[in-house]
Tab-separated table of C-alpha atoms in Angstrom:
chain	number	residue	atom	x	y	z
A	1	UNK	CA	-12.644	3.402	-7.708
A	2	UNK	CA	-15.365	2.307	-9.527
A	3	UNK	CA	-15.329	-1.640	-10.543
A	4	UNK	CA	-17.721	-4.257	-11.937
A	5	UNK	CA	-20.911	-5.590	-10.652
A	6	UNK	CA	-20.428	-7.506	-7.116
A	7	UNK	CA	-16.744	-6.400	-6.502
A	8	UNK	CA	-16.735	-3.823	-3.618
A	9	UNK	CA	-14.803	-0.231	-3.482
A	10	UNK	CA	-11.166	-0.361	-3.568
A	11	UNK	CA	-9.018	2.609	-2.296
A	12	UNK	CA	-5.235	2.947	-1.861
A	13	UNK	CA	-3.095	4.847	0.351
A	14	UNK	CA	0.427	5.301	-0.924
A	15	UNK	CA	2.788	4.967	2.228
A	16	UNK	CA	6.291	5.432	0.198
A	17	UNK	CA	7.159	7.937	2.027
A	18	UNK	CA	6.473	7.152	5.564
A	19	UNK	CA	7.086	3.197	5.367
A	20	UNK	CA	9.142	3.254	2.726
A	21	UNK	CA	11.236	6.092	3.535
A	22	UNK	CA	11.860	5.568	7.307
A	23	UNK	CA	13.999	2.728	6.986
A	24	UNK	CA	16.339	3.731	4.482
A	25	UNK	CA	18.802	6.342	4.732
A	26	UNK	CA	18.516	9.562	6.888
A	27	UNK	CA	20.408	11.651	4.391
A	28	UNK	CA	17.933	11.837	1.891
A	29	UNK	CA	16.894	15.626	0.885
A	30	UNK	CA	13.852	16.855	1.084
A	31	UNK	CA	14.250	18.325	-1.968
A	32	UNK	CA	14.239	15.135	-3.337
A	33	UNK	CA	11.587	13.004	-1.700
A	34	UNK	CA	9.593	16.956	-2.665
A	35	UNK	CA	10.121	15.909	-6.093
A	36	UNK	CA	8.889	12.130	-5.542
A	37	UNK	CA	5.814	13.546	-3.744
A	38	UNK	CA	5.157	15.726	-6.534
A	39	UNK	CA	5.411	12.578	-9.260
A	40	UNK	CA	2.596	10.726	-6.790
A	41	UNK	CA	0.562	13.495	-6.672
A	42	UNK	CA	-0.171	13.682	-10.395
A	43	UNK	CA	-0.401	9.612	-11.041
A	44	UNK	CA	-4.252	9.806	-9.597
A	45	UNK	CA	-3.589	8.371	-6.566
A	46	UNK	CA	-5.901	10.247	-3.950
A	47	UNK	CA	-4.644	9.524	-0.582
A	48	UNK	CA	-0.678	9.612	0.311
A	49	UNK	CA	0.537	9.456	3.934
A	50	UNK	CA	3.876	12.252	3.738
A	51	UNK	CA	5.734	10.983	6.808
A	52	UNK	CA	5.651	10.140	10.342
A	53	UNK	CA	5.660	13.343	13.089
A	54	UNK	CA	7.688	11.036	15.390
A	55	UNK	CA	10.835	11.289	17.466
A	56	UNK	CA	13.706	12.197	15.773
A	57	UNK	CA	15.724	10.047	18.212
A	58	UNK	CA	14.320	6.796	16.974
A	59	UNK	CA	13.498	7.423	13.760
A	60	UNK	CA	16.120	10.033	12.136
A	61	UNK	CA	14.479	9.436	8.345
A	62	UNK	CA	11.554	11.767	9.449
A	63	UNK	CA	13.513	14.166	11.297
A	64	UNK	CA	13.054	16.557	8.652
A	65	UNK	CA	8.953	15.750	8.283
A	66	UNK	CA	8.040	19.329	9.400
A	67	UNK	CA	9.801	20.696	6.298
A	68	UNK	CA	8.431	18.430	4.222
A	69	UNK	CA	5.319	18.969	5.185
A	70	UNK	CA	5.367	23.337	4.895
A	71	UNK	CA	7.384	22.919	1.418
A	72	UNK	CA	5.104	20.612	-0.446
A	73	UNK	CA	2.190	21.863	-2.243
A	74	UNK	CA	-0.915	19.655	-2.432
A	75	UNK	CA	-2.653	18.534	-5.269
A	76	UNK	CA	-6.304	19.147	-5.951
A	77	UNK	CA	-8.132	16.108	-5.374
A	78	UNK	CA	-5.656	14.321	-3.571
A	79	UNK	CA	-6.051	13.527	0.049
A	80	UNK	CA	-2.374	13.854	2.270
A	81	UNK	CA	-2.002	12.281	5.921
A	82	UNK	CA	0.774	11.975	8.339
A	83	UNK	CA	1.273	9.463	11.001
A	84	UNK	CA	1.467	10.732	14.913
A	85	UNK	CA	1.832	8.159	17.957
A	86	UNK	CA	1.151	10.710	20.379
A	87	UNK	CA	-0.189	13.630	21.760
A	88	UNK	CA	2.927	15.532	20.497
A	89	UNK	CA	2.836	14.163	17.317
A	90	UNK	CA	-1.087	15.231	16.904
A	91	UNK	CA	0.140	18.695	18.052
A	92	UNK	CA	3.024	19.257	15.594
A	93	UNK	CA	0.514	17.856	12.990
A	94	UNK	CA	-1.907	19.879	13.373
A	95	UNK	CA	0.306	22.855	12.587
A	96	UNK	CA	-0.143	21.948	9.183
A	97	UNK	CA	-4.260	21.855	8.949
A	98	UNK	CA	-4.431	23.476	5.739
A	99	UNK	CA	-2.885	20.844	3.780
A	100	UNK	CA	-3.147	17.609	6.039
A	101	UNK	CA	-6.377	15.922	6.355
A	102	UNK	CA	-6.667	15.307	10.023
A	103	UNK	CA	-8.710	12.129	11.705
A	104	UNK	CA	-12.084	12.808	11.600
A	105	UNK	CA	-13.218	13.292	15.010
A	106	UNK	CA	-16.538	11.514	14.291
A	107	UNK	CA	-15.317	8.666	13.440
A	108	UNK	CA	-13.555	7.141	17.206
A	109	UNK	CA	-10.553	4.650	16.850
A	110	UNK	CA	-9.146	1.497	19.018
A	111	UNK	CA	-6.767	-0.621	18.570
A	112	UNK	CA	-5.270	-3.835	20.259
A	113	UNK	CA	-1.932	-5.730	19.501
A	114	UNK	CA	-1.256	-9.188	19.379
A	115	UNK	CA	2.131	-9.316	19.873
A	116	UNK	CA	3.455	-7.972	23.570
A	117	UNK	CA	6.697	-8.022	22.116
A	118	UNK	CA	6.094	-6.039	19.069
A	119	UNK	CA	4.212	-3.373	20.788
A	120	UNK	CA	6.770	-2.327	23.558
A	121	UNK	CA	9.051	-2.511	21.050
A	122	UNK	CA	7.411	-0.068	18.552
A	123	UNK	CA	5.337	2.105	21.193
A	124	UNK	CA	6.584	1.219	24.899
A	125	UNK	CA	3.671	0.069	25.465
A	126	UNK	CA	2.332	-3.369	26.188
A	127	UNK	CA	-0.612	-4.885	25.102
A	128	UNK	CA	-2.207	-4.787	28.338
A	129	UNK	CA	-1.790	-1.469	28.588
A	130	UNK	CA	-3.386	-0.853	25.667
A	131	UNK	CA	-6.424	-2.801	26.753
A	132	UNK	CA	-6.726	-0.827	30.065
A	133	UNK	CA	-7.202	2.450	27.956
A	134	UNK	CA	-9.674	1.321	25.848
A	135	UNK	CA	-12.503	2.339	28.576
A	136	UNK	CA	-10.892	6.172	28.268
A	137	UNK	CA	-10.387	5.486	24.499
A	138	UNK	CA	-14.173	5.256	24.110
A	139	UNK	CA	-15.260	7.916	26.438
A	140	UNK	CA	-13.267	10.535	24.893
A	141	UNK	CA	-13.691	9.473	21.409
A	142	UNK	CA	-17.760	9.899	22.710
A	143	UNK	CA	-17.574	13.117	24.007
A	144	UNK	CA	-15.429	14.410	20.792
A	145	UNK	CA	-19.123	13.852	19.317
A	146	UNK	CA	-17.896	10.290	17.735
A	147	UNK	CA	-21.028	8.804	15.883
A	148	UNK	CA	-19.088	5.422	14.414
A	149	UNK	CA	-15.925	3.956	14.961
A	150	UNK	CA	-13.233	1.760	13.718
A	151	UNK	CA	-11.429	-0.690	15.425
A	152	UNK	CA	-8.158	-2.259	14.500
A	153	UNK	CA	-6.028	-5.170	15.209
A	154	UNK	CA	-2.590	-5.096	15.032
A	155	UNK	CA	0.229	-8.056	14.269
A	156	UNK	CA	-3.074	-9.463	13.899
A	157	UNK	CA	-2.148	-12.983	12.452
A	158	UNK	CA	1.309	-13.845	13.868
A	159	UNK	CA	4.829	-12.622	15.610
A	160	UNK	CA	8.460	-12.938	14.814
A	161	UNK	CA	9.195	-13.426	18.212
A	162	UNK	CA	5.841	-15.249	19.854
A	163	UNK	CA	4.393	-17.362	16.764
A	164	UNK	CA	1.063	-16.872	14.754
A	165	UNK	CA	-1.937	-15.854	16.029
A	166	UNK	CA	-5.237	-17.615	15.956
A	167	UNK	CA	-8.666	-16.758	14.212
A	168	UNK	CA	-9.729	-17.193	17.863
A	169	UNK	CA	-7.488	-14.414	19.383
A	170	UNK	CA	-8.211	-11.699	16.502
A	171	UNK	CA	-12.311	-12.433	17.033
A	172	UNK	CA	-11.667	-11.840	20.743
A	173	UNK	CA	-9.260	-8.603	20.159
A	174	UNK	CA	-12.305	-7.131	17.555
A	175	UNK	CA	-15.103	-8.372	20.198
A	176	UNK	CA	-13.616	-6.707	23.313
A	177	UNK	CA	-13.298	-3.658	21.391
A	178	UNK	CA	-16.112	-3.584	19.518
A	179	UNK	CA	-18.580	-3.761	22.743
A	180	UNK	CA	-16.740	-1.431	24.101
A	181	UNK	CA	-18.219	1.101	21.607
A	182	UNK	CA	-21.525	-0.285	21.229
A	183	UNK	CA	-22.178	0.008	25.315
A	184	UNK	CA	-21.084	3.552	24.667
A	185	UNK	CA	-23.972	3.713	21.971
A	186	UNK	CA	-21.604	3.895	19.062
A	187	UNK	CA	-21.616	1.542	16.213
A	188	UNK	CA	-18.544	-0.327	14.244
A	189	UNK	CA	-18.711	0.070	10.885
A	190	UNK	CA	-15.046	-0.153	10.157
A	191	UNK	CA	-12.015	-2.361	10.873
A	192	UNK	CA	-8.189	-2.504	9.837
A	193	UNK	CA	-6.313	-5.292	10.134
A	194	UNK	CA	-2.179	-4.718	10.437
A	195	UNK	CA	0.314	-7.424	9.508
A	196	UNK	CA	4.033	-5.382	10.504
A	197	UNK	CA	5.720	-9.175	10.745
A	198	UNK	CA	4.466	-10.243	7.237
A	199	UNK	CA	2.879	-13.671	8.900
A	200	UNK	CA	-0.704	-13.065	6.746
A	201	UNK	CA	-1.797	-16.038	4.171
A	202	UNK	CA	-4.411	-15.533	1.651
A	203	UNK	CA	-6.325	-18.793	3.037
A	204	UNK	CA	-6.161	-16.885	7.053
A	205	UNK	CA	-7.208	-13.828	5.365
A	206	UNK	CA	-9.722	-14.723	3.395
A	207	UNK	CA	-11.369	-17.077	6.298
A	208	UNK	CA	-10.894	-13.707	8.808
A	209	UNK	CA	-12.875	-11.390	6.368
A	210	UNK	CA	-15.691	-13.426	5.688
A	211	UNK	CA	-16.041	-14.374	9.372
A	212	UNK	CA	-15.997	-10.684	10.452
A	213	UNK	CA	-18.708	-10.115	7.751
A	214	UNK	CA	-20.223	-12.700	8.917
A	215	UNK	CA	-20.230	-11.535	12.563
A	216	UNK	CA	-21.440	-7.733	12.173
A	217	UNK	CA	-23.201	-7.055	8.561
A	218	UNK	CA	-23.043	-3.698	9.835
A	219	UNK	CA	-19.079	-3.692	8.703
A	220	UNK	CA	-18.215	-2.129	5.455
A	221	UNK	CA	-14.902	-1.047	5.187
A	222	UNK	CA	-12.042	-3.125	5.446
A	223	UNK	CA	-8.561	-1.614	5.764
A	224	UNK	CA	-5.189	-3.772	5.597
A	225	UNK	CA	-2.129	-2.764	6.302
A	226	UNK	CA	-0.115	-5.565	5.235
A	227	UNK	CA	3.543	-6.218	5.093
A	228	UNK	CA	5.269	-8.923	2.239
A	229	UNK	CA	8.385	-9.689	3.667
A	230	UNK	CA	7.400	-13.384	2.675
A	231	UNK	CA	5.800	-12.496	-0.632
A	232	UNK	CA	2.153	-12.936	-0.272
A	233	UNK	CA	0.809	-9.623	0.984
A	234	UNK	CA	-0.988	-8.886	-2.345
A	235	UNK	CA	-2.324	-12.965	-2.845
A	236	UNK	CA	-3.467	-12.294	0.646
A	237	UNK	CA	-5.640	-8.486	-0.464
A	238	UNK	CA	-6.805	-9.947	-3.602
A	239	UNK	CA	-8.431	-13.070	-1.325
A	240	UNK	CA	-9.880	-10.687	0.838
A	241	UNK	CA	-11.365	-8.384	-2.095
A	242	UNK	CA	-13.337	-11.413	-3.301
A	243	UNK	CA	-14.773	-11.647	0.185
A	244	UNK	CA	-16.508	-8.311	0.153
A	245	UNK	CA	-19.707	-6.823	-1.703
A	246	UNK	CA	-20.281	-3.769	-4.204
A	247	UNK	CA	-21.281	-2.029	-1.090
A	248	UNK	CA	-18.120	-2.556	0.937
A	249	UNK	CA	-14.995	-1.019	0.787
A	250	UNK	CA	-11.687	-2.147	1.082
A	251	UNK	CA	-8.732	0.028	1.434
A	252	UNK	CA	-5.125	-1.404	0.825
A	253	UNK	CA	-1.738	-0.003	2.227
A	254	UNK	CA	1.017	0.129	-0.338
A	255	UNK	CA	4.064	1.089	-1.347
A	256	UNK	CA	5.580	2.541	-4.603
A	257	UNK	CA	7.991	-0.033	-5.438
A	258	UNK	CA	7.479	-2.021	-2.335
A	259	UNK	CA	9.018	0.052	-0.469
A	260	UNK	CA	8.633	-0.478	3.103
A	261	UNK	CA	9.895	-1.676	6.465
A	262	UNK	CA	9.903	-1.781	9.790
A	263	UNK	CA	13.074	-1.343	11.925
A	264	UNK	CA	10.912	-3.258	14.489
A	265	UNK	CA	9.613	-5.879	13.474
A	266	UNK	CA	13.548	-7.668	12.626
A	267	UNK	CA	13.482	-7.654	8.600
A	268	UNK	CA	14.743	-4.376	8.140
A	269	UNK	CA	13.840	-3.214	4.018
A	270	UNK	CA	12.908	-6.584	3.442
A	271	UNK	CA	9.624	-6.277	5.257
A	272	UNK	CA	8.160	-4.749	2.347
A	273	UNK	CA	4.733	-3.385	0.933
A	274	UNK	CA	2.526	-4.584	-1.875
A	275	UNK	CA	4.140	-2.580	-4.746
A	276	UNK	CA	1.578	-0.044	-5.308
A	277	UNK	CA	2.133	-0.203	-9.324
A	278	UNK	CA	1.868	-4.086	-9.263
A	279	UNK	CA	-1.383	-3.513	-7.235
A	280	UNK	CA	-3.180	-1.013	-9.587
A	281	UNK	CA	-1.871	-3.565	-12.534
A	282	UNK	CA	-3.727	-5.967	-10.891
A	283	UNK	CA	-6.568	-3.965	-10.082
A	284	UNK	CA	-7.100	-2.672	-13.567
A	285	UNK	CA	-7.035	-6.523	-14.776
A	286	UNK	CA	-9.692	-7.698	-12.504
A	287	UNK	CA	-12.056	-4.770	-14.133
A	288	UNK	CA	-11.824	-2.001	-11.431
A	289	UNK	CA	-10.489	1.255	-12.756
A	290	UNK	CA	-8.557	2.827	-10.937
A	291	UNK	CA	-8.025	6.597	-11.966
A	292	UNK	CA	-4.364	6.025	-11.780
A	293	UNK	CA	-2.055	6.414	-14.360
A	294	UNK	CA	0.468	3.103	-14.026
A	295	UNK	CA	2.846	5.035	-16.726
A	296	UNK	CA	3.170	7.687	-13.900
A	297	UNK	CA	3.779	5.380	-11.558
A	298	UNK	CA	6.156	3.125	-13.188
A	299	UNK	CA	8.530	6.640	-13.228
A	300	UNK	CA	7.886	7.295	-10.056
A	301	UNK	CA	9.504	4.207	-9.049
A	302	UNK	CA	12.400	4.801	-10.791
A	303	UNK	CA	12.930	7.980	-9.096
A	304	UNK	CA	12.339	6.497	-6.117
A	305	UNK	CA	15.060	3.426	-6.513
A	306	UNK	CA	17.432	6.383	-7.951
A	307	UNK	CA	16.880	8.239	-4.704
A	308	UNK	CA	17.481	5.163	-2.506
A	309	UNK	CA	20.195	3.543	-4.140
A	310	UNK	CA	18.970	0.201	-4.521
A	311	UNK	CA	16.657	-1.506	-6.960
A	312	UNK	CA	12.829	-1.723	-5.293
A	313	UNK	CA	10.674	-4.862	-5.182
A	314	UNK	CA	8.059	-3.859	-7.837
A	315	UNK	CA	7.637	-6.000	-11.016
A	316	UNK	CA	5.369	-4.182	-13.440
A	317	UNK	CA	7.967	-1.119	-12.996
A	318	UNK	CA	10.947	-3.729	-14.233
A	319	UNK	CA	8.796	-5.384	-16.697
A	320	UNK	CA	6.178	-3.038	-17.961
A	321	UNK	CA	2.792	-3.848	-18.040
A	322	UNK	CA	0.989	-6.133	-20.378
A	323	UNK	CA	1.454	-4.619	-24.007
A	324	UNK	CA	-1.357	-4.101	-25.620
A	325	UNK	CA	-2.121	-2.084	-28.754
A	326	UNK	CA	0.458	0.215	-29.932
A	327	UNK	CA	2.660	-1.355	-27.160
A	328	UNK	CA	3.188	-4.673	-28.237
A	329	UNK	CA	7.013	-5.396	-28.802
A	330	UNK	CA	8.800	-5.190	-32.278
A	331	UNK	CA	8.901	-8.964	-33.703
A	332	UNK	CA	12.655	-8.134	-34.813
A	333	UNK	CA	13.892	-7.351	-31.032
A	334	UNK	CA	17.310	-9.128	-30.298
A	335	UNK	CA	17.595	-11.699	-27.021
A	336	UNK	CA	16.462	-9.988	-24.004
A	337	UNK	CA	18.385	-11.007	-21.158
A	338	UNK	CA	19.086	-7.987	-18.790
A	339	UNK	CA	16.892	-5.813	-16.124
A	340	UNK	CA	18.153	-3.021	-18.196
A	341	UNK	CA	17.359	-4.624	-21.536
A	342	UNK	CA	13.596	-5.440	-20.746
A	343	UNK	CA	13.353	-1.539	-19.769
A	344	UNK	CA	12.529	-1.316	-23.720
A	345	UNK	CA	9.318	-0.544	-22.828
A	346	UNK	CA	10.386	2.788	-21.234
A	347	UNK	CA	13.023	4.165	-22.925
A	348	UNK	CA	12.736	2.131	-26.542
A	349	UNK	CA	15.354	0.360	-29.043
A	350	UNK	CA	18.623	2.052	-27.206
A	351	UNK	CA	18.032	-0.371	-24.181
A	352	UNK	CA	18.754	-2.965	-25.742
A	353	UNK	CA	20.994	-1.478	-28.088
A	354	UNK	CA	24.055	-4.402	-29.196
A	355	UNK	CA	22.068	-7.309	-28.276
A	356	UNK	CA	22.410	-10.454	-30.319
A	357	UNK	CA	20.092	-10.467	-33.245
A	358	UNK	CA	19.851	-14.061	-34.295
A	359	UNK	CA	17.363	-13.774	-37.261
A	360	UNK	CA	18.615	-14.139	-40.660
A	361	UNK	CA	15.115	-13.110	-42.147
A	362	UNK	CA	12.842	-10.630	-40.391
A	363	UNK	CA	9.863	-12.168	-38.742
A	364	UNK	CA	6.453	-11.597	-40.193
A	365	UNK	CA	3.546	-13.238	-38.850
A	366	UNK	CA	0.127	-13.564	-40.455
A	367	UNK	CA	-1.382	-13.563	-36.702
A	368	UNK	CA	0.668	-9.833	-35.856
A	369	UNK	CA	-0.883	-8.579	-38.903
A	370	UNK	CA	-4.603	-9.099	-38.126
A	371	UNK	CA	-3.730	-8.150	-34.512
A	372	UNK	CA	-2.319	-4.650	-36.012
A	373	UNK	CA	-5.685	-4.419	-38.316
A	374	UNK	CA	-7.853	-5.172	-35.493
A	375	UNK	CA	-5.750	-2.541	-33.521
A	376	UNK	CA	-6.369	0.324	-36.433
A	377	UNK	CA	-10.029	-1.054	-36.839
A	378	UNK	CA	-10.450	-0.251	-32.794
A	379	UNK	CA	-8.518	3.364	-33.322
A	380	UNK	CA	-5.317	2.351	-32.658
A	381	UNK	CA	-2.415	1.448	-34.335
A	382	UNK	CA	0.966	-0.238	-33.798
A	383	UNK	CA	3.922	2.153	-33.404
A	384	UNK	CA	7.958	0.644	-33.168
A	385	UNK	CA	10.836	1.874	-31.321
C-alpha cells in the first residue's frame, strides 16, 4: 500500500477465518465460509490466513480445514496462509503447496511468551521451554540457508491471569532472541508483537515501537497481532504507524467484522480483532490507499454475521462510510433510529421505509446545492434513493 510522504508501508492480513472462525460454531459449512473466502478474495485484500491445520480435538471449527483448503480456488494476486503449531500441522500443510504460500525458509523465526500461563494453555508448553529451544531454533533455521530472521513476542504487554508486562521484560524477551541470531551470523530485520489478552495501550505501544527502532535501525517491519477485547487495538496500530518511516513496514492482523477470539485467553468472541473494514476506513483517511474495495468489504461482513448468527463488532459495515459525492444522504430522509434503518446506505429508501417524516416543507439548502455543483464540476453528481 502505497501512502504519503513519511508514513511507512502498511499491509493487512485478513484472519476471519482462522481467528474469527475458530471460536464460533463448529457446524458451519464449508460451503459457506467457501463463499466468504471467495467475497475476500475479490475486495483487494492480498494476504488471507484460511484456517488453522490444528487438532481437531481442541479446536473442532477447523476440523474441516483440509477441505477448505483443496475446494477453494485462489485468486490472482492474493497471497493465502494457514496456521500450523507443529510438525504435523507443517506436514498436512504442505499438502496444499500449490495454493498456500508456505514460510519462507530464508527468513528464520523465534518466538518467546510472556505469559507461562497462557502458553501451556494454548501450546503445552511453558515459557521456559520455549527459551531452551531457541539454541536449536537458530541452528536449524541456519542450516535451512536462513539469511534474516524475525523474532516475536507473544502476550507481549500483559496477562489475564499474571498482570501486565513491562517495557523491561519485552526488551529482554527481543534481546535474548535477537543475539541469539546475530551469534549465528544472521541479522533481525523483523519483529511481531502478539497481544491474545487484549492488555495493549496506544501510549505502551507507541513507547515499545519507537524504543525497538531505537535499539536496532536495522528493523523494518513491524507486525502486530493485536486483540480488542477492551477496545483499543486499532488506537493502539494507528500509534504505532506514526512511529515508523516511509521505509518501514508495518503489517496489522485483522478481522472482517472483528471477528476474533481466543478460547484461551478467557474472553471467548469478545476478544476480538481490529475490524478489518474500520481499519482500511481509517487507512484510506490518513492518505494511504489501500487497493481495497471497503464496498466489498462492508458485504462481506454481512455475510459473515449472516453465517455466524450474531451481529459482528465492525462500525463502518453498520454505518457506512463517510458519504461523499453521490453518497451523501437525501435531505428529506425520515428519523433514523434503528441498526437496520441506518443500513440506507446499502440497500436505499426501503430501509427505512415507514419512518416518521416530520417535515412539513421539503428541505432545501443553499449550502447542498453548491456542494452538488461542486460535485458535477469535479465529475460527479448527486444521485437519491
Amino acid at each position: 500500500m502505497a501512502g504519503k510522504e513519511s508514513l511507512p508501508r502498511v499491509s493487512l492480513v485478513e484472519e476471519a477465518l482462522r481467528e474469527g472462525m475458530q471460536i464460533e460454531s463448529a457446524d458451519i459449512p464449508v460451503d459457506r465460509k467457501l463463499q466468504l473466502l471467495n467475497v475476500l478474495s475479490r475486495s483487494g485484500l492480498t494476504n488471507i490466513v484460511i484456517g488453522s491445520f490444528v487438532s481437531p480435538r481442541w479446536v473442532p471449527q477447523m476440523g474441516r480445514i483440509d477441505e477448505l483448503a483443496s475446494r477453494f480456488e485462489p485468486a490472482d494476486g492474493v497471497s493465502y496462509t494457514a496456521l500450523a503449531l507443529n510438525a504435523k500441522g507443517r506436514e498436512r500443510i504442505a499438502q496444499y503447496a500449490h495454493k498456500l504460500t508456505a514460510d519462507d525458509p530464508k527468513v528464520g523465526v523465534s518466538r518467546f511468551h510472556l505469559c507461562d500461563v497462557f502458553v501451556q494453555r494454548n501450546t503445552a508448553r511453558t515459557t521456559a521451554q520455549e527459551r531452551s529451544s531457541l539454541a536449536a531454533t537458530v541452528e536449524e533455521a541456519k542450516a535451512a540457508g536462513a539469511v534474516e530472521a524475525e523474532v516475536c513476542v507473544n502476550a507481549a504487554w500483559g496477562s489475564n491471569w499474571v498482570g501486565p508486562f513491562t517495557q523491561h521484560q519485552r526488551m529482554e524477551a527481543l534481546r535474548t532472541q535477537i543475539t541469539a541470531w546475530e551469534e549465528a551470523g544472521i541479522p533481525v530485520t523483523r519483529v511481531q508483537l502478539g497481544d491474545p489478552m487484549s492488555w495493549n495501550t496506544p501510549k505502551a505501544v507507541r513507547a515499545q515501537i519507537a524504543l525497538i527502532k531505537q535499539t536496532w535501525p536495522q528493523i523494518h517491519r513491524f507486525q502486530l497481532h493485536l486483540h480488542d477485547a477492551r477496545g483499543m487495538a486499532m488506537l493502539s496500530a494507528y500509534e504505532a504507524m506514526y512511529q515508523l518511516e516511509e521505509s518501514d513496514h508495518l503489517v496489522v492482523d485483522t478481522g472482517l467484522g472483528g471477528m476474533g477470539g481466543c478460547p484461551y485467553c478467557g474472553n471467548g468472541r469478545l476478544t476480538g480483532m481490529i475490524p478489518t473494514e474500520d481499519f482500511v476506513h481509517l487507512l484510506e483517511s490518513e492518505g494511504i490507499e489501500t487497493g481495497i474495495d471497503l464496498s466489498v468489504l462492508i458485504e462481506a461482513a454481512a455475510l459473515a454475521a449472516e453465517m455466524v448468527g450474531h451481529d459482528l463488532w465492525g462500525r463502518v459495515s453498520k454505518a457506512g462510510p463517510r458519504p461523499e459525492g453521490a453518497d451523501v444522504y437525501p435531505m428529506d430522509m425520515p428519523f433514523i433510529e434503528t441498526f437496520e434503518q441506518a443500513q440506507h446506505f446499502r440497500f436505499g429508501a426501503k430501509a427505512y421505509q415507514g419512518a416518521s417524516t416530520p417535515w412539513k416543507q421539503p428541505i432545501t439548502s443553499a449550502q447542498r446545492d453548491e456542494y452538488e455543483n461542486s460535485a458535477r464540476n469535479r465529475g460527479g453528481h448527486h444521485g437519491s434513493y
